[in-house]
XYZ file of C-alpha atoms in Angstrom:
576
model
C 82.218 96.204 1.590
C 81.795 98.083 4.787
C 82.509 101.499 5.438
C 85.985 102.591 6.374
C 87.020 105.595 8.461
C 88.744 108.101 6.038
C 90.930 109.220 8.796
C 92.534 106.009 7.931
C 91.951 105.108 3.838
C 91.851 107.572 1.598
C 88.456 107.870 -0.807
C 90.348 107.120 -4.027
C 90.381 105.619 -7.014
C 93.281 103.251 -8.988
C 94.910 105.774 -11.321
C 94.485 108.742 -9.455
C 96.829 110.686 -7.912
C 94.927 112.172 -5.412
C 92.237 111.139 -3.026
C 89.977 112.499 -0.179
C 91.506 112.103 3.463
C 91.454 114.054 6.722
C 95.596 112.910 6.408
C 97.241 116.255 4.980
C 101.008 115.439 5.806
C 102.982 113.347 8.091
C 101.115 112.089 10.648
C 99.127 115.571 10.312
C 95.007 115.025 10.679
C 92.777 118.208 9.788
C 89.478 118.761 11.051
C 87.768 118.762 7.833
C 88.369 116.417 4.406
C 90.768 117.472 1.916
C 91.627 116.798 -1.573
C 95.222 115.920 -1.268
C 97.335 115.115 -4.756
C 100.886 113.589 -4.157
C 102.299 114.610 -7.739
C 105.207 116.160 -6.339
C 105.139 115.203 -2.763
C 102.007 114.779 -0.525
C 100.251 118.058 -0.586
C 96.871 119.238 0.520
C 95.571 120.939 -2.411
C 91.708 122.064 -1.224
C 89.728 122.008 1.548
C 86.001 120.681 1.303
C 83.491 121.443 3.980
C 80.135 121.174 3.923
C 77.436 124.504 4.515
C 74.112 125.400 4.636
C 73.508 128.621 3.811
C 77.093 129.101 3.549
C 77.769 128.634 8.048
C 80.305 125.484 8.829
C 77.909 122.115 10.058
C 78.586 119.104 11.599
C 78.543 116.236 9.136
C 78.927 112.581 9.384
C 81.112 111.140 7.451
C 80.715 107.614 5.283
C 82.687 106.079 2.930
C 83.076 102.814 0.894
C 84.647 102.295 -2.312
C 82.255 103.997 -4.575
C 81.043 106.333 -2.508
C 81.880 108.939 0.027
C 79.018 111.245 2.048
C 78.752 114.229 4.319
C 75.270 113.817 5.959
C 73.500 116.388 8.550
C 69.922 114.805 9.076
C 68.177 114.048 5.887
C 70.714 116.888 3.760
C 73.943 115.179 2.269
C 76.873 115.867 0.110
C 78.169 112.971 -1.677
C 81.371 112.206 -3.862
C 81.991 109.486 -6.856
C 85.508 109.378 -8.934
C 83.667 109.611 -12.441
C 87.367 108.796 -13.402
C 91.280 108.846 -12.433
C 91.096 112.711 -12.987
C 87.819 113.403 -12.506
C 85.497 113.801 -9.296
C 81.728 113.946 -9.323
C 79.992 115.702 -6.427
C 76.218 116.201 -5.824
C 74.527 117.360 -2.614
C 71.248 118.414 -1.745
C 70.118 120.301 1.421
C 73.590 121.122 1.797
C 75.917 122.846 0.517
C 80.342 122.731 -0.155
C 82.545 125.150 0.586
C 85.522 124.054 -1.916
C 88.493 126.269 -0.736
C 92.374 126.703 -0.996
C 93.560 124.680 1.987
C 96.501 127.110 2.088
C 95.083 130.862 1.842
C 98.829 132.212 1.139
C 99.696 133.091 -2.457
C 103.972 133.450 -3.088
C 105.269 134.061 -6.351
C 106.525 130.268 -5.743
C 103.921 128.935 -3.166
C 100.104 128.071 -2.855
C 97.089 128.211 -5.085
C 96.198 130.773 -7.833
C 92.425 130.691 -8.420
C 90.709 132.004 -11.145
C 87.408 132.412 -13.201
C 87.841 130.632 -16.867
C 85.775 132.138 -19.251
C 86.584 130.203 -22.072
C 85.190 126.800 -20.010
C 82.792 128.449 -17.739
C 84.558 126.966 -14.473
C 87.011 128.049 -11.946
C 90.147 126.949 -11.843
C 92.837 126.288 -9.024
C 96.186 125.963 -10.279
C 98.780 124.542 -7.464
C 102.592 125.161 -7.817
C 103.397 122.208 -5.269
C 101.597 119.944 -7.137
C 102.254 121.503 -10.494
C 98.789 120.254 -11.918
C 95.214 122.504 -11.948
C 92.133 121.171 -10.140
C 88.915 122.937 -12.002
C 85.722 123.261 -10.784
C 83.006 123.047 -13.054
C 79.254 123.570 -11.441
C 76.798 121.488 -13.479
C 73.551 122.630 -11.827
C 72.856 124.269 -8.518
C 73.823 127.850 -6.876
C 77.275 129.030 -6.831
C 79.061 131.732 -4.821
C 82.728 132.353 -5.636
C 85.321 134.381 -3.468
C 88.606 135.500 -3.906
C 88.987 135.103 -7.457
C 92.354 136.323 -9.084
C 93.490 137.563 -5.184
C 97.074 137.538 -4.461
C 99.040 137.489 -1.041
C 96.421 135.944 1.836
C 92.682 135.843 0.991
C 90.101 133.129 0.770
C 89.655 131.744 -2.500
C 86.700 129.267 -2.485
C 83.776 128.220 -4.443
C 80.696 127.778 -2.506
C 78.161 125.581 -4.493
C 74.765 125.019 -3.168
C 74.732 127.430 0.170
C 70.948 128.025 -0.405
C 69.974 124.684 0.224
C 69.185 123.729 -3.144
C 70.322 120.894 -5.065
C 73.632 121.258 -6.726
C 76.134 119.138 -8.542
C 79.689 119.941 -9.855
C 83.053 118.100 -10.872
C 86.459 118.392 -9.838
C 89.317 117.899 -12.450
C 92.990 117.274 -11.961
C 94.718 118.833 -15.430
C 97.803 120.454 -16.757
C 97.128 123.418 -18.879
C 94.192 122.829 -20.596
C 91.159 120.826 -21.346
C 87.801 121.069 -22.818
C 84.506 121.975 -20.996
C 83.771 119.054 -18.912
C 80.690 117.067 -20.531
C 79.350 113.541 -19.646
C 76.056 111.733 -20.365
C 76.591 109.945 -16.755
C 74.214 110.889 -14.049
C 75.641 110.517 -10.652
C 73.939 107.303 -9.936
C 75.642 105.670 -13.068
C 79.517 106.851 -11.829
C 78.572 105.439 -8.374
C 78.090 102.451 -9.866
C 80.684 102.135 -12.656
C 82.925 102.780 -9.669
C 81.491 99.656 -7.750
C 81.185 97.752 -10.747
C 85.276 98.245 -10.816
C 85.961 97.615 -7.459
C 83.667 94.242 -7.492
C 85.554 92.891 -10.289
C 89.024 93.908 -9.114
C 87.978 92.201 -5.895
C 86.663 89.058 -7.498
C 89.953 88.629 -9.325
C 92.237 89.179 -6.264
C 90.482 87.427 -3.836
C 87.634 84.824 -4.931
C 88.558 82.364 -1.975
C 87.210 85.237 0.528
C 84.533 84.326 2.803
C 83.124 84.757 6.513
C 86.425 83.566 7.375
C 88.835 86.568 5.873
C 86.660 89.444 6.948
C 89.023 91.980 6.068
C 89.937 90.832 2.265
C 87.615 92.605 0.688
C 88.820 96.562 2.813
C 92.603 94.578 1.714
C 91.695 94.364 -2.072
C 90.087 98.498 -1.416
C 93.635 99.556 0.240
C 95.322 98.081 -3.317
C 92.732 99.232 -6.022
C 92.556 102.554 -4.071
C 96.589 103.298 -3.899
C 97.333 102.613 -7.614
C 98.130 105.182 -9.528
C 98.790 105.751 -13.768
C 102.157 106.008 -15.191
C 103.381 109.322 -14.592
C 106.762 111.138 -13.221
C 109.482 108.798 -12.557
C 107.181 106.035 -12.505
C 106.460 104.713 -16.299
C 104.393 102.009 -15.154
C 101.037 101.809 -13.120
C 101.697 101.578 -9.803
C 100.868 100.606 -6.304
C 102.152 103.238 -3.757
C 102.621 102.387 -0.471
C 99.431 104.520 0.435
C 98.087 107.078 0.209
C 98.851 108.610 3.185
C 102.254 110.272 3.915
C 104.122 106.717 2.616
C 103.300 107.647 -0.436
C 106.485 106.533 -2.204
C 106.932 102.515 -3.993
C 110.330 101.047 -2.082
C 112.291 98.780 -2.982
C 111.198 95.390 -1.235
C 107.721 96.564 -0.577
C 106.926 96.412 -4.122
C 107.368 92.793 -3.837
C 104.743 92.055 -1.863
C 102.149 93.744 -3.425
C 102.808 92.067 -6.889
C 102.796 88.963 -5.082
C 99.094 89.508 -3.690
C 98.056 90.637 -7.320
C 100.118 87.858 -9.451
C 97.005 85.053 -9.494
C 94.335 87.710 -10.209
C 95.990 90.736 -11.521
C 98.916 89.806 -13.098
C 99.639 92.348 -16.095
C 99.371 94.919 -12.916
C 101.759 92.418 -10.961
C 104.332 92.434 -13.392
C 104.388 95.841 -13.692
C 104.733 96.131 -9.853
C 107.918 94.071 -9.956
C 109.556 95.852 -12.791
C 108.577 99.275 -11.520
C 111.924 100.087 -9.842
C 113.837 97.949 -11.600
C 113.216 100.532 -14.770
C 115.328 102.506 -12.233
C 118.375 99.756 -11.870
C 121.959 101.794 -11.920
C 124.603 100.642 -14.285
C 126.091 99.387 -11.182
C 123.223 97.476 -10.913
C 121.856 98.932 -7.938
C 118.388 99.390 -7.059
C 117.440 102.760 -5.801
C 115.709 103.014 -2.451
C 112.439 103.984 -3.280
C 110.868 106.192 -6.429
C 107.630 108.340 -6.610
C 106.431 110.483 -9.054
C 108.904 113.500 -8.380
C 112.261 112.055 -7.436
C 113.849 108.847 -7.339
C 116.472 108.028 -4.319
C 119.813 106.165 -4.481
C 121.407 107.224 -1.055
C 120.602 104.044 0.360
C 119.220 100.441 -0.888
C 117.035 97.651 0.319
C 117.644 93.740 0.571
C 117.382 91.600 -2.300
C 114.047 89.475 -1.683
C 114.036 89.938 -5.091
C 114.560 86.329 -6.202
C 112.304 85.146 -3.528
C 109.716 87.261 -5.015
C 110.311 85.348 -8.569
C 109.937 82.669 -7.060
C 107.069 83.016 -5.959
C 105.502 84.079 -8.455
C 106.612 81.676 -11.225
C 103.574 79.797 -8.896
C 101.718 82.785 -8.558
C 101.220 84.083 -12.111
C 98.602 82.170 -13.468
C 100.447 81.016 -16.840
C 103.718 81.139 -15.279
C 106.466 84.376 -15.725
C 106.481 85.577 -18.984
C 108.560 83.797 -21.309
C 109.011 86.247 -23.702
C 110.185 88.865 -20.669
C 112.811 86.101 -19.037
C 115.740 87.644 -20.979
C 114.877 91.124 -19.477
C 114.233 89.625 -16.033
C 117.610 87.520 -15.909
C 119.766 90.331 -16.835
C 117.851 92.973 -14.078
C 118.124 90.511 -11.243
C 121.593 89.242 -12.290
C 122.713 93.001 -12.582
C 121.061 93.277 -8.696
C 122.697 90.400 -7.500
C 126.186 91.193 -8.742
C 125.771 94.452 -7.373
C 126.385 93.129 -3.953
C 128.808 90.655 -4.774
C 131.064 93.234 -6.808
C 130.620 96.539 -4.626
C 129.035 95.348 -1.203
C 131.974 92.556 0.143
C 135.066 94.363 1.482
C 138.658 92.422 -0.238
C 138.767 88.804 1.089
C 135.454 88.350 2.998
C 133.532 86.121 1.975
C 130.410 87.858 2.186
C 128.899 90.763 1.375
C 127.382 93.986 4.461
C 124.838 96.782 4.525
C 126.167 100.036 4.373
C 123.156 101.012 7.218
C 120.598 99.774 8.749
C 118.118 101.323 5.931
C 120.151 99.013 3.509
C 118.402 96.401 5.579
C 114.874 98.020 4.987
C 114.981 97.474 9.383
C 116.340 100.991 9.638
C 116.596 100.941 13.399
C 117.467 96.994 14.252
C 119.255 96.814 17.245
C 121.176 94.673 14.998
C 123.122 98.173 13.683
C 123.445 100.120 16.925
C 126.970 101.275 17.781
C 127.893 100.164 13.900
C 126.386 100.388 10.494
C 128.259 97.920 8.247
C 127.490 94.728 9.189
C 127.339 91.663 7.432
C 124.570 90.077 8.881
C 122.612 86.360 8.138
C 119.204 87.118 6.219
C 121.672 89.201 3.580
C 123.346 86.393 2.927
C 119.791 83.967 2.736
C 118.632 86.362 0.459
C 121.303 86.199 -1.592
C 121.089 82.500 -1.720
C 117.653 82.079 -2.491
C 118.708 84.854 -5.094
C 121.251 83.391 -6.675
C 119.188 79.645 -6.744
C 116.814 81.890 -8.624
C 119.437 83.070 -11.385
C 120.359 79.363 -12.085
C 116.596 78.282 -12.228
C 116.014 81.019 -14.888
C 119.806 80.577 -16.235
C 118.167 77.080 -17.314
C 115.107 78.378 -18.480
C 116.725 80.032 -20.679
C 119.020 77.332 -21.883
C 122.577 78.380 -20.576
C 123.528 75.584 -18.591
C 127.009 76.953 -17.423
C 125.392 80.026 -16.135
C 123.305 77.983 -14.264
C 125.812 76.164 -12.693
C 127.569 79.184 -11.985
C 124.930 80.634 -9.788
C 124.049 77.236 -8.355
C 128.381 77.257 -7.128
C 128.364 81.319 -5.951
C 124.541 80.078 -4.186
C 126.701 77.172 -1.832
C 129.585 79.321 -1.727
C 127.576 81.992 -0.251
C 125.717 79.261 1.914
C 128.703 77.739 3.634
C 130.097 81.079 4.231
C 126.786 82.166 6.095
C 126.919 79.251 8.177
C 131.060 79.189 9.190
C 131.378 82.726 9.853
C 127.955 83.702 11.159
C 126.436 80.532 12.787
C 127.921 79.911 15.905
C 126.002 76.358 17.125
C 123.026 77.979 18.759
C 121.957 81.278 16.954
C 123.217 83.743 13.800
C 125.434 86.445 14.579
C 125.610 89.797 13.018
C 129.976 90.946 12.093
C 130.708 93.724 12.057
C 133.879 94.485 9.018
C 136.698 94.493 12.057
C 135.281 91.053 12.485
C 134.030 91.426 15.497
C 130.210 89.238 15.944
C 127.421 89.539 18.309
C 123.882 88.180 18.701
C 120.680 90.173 19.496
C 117.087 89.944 20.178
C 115.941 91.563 17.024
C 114.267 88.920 14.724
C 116.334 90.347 12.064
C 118.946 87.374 12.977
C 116.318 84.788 12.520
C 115.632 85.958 8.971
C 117.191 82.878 7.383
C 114.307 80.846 8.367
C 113.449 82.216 4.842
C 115.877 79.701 3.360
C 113.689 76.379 4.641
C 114.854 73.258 3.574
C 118.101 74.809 2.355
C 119.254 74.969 5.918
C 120.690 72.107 7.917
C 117.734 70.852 9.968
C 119.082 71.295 13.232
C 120.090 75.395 12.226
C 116.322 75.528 10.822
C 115.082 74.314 13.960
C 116.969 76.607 16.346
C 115.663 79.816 14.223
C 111.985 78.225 14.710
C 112.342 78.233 18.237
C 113.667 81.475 18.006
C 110.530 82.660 16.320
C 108.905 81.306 18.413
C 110.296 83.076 21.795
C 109.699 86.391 19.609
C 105.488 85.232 18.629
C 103.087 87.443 20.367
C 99.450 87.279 19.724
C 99.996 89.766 16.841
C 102.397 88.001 15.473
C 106.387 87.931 15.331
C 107.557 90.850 17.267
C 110.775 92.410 15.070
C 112.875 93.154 18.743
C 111.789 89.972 21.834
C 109.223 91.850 24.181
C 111.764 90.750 27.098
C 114.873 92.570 25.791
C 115.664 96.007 26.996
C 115.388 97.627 23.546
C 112.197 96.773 22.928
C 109.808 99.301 22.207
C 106.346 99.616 21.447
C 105.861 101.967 18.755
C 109.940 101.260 17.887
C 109.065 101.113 14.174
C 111.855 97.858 14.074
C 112.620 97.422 17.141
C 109.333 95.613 18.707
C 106.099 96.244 16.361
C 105.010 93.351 13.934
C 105.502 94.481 10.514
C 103.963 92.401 7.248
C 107.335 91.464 5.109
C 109.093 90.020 8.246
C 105.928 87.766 8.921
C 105.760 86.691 4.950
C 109.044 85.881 4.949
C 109.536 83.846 8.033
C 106.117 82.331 7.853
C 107.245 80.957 4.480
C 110.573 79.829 5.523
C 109.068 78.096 8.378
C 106.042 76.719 6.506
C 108.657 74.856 3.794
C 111.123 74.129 6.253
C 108.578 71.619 8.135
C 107.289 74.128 11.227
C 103.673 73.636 10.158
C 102.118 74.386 13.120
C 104.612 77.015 13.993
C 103.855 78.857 10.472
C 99.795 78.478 10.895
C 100.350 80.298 13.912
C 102.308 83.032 12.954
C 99.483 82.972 9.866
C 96.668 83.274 11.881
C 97.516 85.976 14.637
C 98.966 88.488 11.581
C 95.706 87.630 9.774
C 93.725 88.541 13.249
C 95.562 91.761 14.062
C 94.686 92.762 10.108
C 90.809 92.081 11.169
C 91.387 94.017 14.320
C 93.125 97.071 13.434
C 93.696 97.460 9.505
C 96.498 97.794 7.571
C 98.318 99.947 9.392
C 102.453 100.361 8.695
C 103.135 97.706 11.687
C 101.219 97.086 14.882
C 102.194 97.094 18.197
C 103.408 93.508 19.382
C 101.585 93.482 22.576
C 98.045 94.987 21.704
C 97.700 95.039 17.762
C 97.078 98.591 17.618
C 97.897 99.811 14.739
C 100.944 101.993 14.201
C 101.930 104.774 12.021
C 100.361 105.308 8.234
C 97.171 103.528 8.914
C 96.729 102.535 4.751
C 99.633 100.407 3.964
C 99.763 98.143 0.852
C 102.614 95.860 1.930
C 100.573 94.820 5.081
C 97.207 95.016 2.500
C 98.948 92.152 0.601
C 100.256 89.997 3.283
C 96.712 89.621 4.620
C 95.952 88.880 1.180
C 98.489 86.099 0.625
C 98.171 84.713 3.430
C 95.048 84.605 3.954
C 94.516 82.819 0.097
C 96.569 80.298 0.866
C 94.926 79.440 4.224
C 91.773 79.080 2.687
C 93.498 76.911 -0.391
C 95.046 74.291 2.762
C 91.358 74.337 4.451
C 90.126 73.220 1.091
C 92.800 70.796 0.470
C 91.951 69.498 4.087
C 88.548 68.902 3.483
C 87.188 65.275 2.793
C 86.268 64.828 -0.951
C 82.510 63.368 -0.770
C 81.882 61.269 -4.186
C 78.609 59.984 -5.269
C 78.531 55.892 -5.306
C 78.048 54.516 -8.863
């Protein structure tokens, strides 16, 4: 894999919790490379810069996924996770200055730092992060400063300033742990580490070749951003990055189980269960959980069943038979919840609450109102509840299953007499007043493809079709006077908009439509990264610049371009 700027991707490691980055907070860059933990919250814990002789130098900085260097000349520093909690780091010719990034000790804030005698090491113990990050120097010269100092003072360890060679490890703990001891020599965690990344890769993504450049930085962004059970979140997970978006929500984890289902799927069913261990009694999923807190002010839309879907063809023996029971009752619990406490008396279908509900926080769709009942709500719903009776049958209760299949129409017909009107979807508003925009959130129920009456399907792929830009399918029409370009929803292509509808239009019959939309989100990917969304026009890349959800939307739909190229190709047979 090539290097990757770590202004962008954290250096990490799947099961970590904290990684190396220049990102310290929201949208916040520092000068130098941090180690920054997000137990707790994002939070830059210390700061590493290189030194000879204990003076600041310019460095270069490289990193892949085994490896990450400083380098000044022929001197370098370089870093290897030995494991989740533990960082190896050797240098020669140079030395590291490993610091307090804040030098401000409250009786509530910062970072006590300490000598250990009983381990030998020195010992940083963080109240934001409420975890200890110890420094043990293997070999090499070490200088230590500030030890046991309250109120401001530096507090830093300064390991090979004399320009000899040096090598140490960095530990996240609790309260204790024994002297740090390992018959690994740097060279062998370097390549354990690549050895882990090769076969993560190999498993995700063994279709990738010269033609998906970017699958193998995609499968990094992934393996990199998982993290072990811990907090609130009982199951390993995929964050959303690394970065400041450091939280799994509640429709993004649906695309990242859906990129690992064929090649990780243990760590794909975990992803889509992962909130739902957080379901309300209501049956309400919260809006998004990390390891600190879990949120239920707002929730996201239910691409839930969609997801299943999906991967019933995804998982490579299938969903779990003996989990079904579990699965029916979360996603029938989900699915009632809007039907029960989301439709007002006597309408017909159910509203968001705000435009957050809609996970498009700032459609144009919601401005001047918030509760709206608006058309890809309802297709989820449908696609949902088509779900329910597919699994209601699985499981052998055939009235269930025609239950759901009934509620599925009912929900259906209702979508299409209150919200088509003969040439678009409108969004209604509780008083009952309707209205169309140029957001691409009303062409959302493209998602339901064949389900639709061909000539609605076909309106919504012209639609999508006014709204393609070379990046892809803008979420608010370049031409409408609310677009934006760095309008988070209201103009930048984002990944779960272009799943969906490139799905919806694939199976609907807009095959050449769909390999468009396909190819230009798979080109701004190779262009710019994974960045949170891209701006429609020019494919920079916008916002948290490590983003899973985009990671695995490259990664789907990039597999299952090379699986039609192969089907495409002639089949050449030897003569008998």
């Amino acid at each position: 894999m090539d290097d990757f700027s770590v202004r962008e991707i954290p250096f990490s490691h799947p099961g970590a919790w904290f990684g190396i980055s220049a990102v310290v907070g929201l949208a916040a860059y520092a000068d130098d490379l941090h180690l920054v933990s997000h137990r707790n919250g994002m939070h830059a814990v210390l700061s590493l810069i290189p030194v000879p002789a204990g003076d600041r130098v310019t460095t270069e900085v490289h990193a892949n996924a085994a490896l990450l260097t400083w380098g000044a000349g022929r001197a370098r520093v370089a870093a290897a996770f030995e494991s989740p909690t533990a960082l190896r780091i050797s240098g020669t010719g140079l030395g590291l200055r490993i610091a307090a990034a804040d030098d401000t000790l409250t009786p509530f804030t910062g970072t006590f730092f300490f000598h250990d005698p009983v381990t030998s090491s020195y010992v940083f113990t963080s109240y934001e992060t409420g975890h200890r990050y110890r420094v043990t120097v293997l070999t090499g010269h070490e200088e230590v400063r500030g030890a046991s100092a309250l109120g401001t003072a530096e507090r830093a360890v300064v390991v090979g300033g004399d320009g000899g060679q040096w090598e140490l490890v960095v530990e996240e703990l609790t309260t204790a742990r024994e002297r740090f001891t390992t018959a690994a020599t740097f060279a062998d965690v370097v390549a354990a580490s690549r050895r882990s990344f090769e076969q993560f890769t190999d498993r995700v993504a063994p279709w990738r070749t010269d033609r998906t450049p970017a699958a193998e930085l995609a499968c990094y962004v992934l393996w990199s951003a998982t993290v072990s059970p811990a907090g609130f979140l009982g199951r390993p997970a995929v964050l959303m990055s690394k970065n400041w978006m450091d939280k799994v929500w509640s429709w993004d984890h649906c695309f990242t189980a859906l990129a690992l289902a064929p090649g990780v799927p243990d760590l794909a069913w975990d992803q889509l269960h992962v909130v739902f261990d957080h379901q309300t009694a209501a049956g309400a999923l919260p809006d998004s959980v990390t390891h600190a807190e879990v949120l239920h002010n707002f929730v996201k839309p239910p691409i839930h069943g969609w997801a299943v879907g999906k991967l019933r063809a995804k998982l490579p023996d299938g969903l779990p038979a003996a989990d079904l029971p579990l699965l029916y009752q979360r996603l029938a619990a989900w699915t009632t919840f809007w039907l029960d406490h989301r439709r007002a008396p006597g309408e017909p279908l159910p509203h968001y609450e705000h435009g957050n509900d809609s996970g498009w926080d700032n459609a144009t769709v919601f401005d001047g109102r918030r509760l709206v009942q608006s058309a890809d709500l309802a297709a989820f719903l449908v696609v949902q509840l088509g779900e329910l009776a597919r699994l209601a049958r699985d499981l052998g209760d055939a009235a269930a299953a025609a239950r759901w299949d009934r509620q599925a129409a009912a929900v259906l017909d209702a979508m299409l007499t209150t919200l088509w009107d003969g040439t678009a979807f409108t969004s209604r508003a509780l008083d009952g007043t309707t209205r169309t925009t140029a957001s691409l959130l009303d062409l959302m129920p493209v998602v339901l493809g064949p389900a639709l009456p061909p000539d609605v399907h076909a309106k919504l792929a012209e639609g999508v079709a006014r709204h393609l830009t070379a990046v892809g399918p803008a979420t608010e029409r370049p031409d409408s006077p609310h677009y934006e370009a760095d309008g988070y929803w209201r103009g930048p292509v984002w990944a779960p908009s272009t799943v969906l509808i490139e799905d919806g239009l694939r199976r609907g019959g807009a095959v050449d439509l769909a390999d468009r939309v396909s190819a230009r989100f798979r080109a701004a990917c190779e262009k710019s990264g994974f960045a949170e969304n891209f701006d429609a026009l020019t494919g920079e890349g916008l916002r948290d610049r490590a983003y899973t959800w985009t990671a695995a939307a490259y990664l789907m739909l990039a597999a299952d371009a090379e699986a039609r190229r192969a089907d495409a190709e002639p089949v050449h047979t030897r003569p008998l």
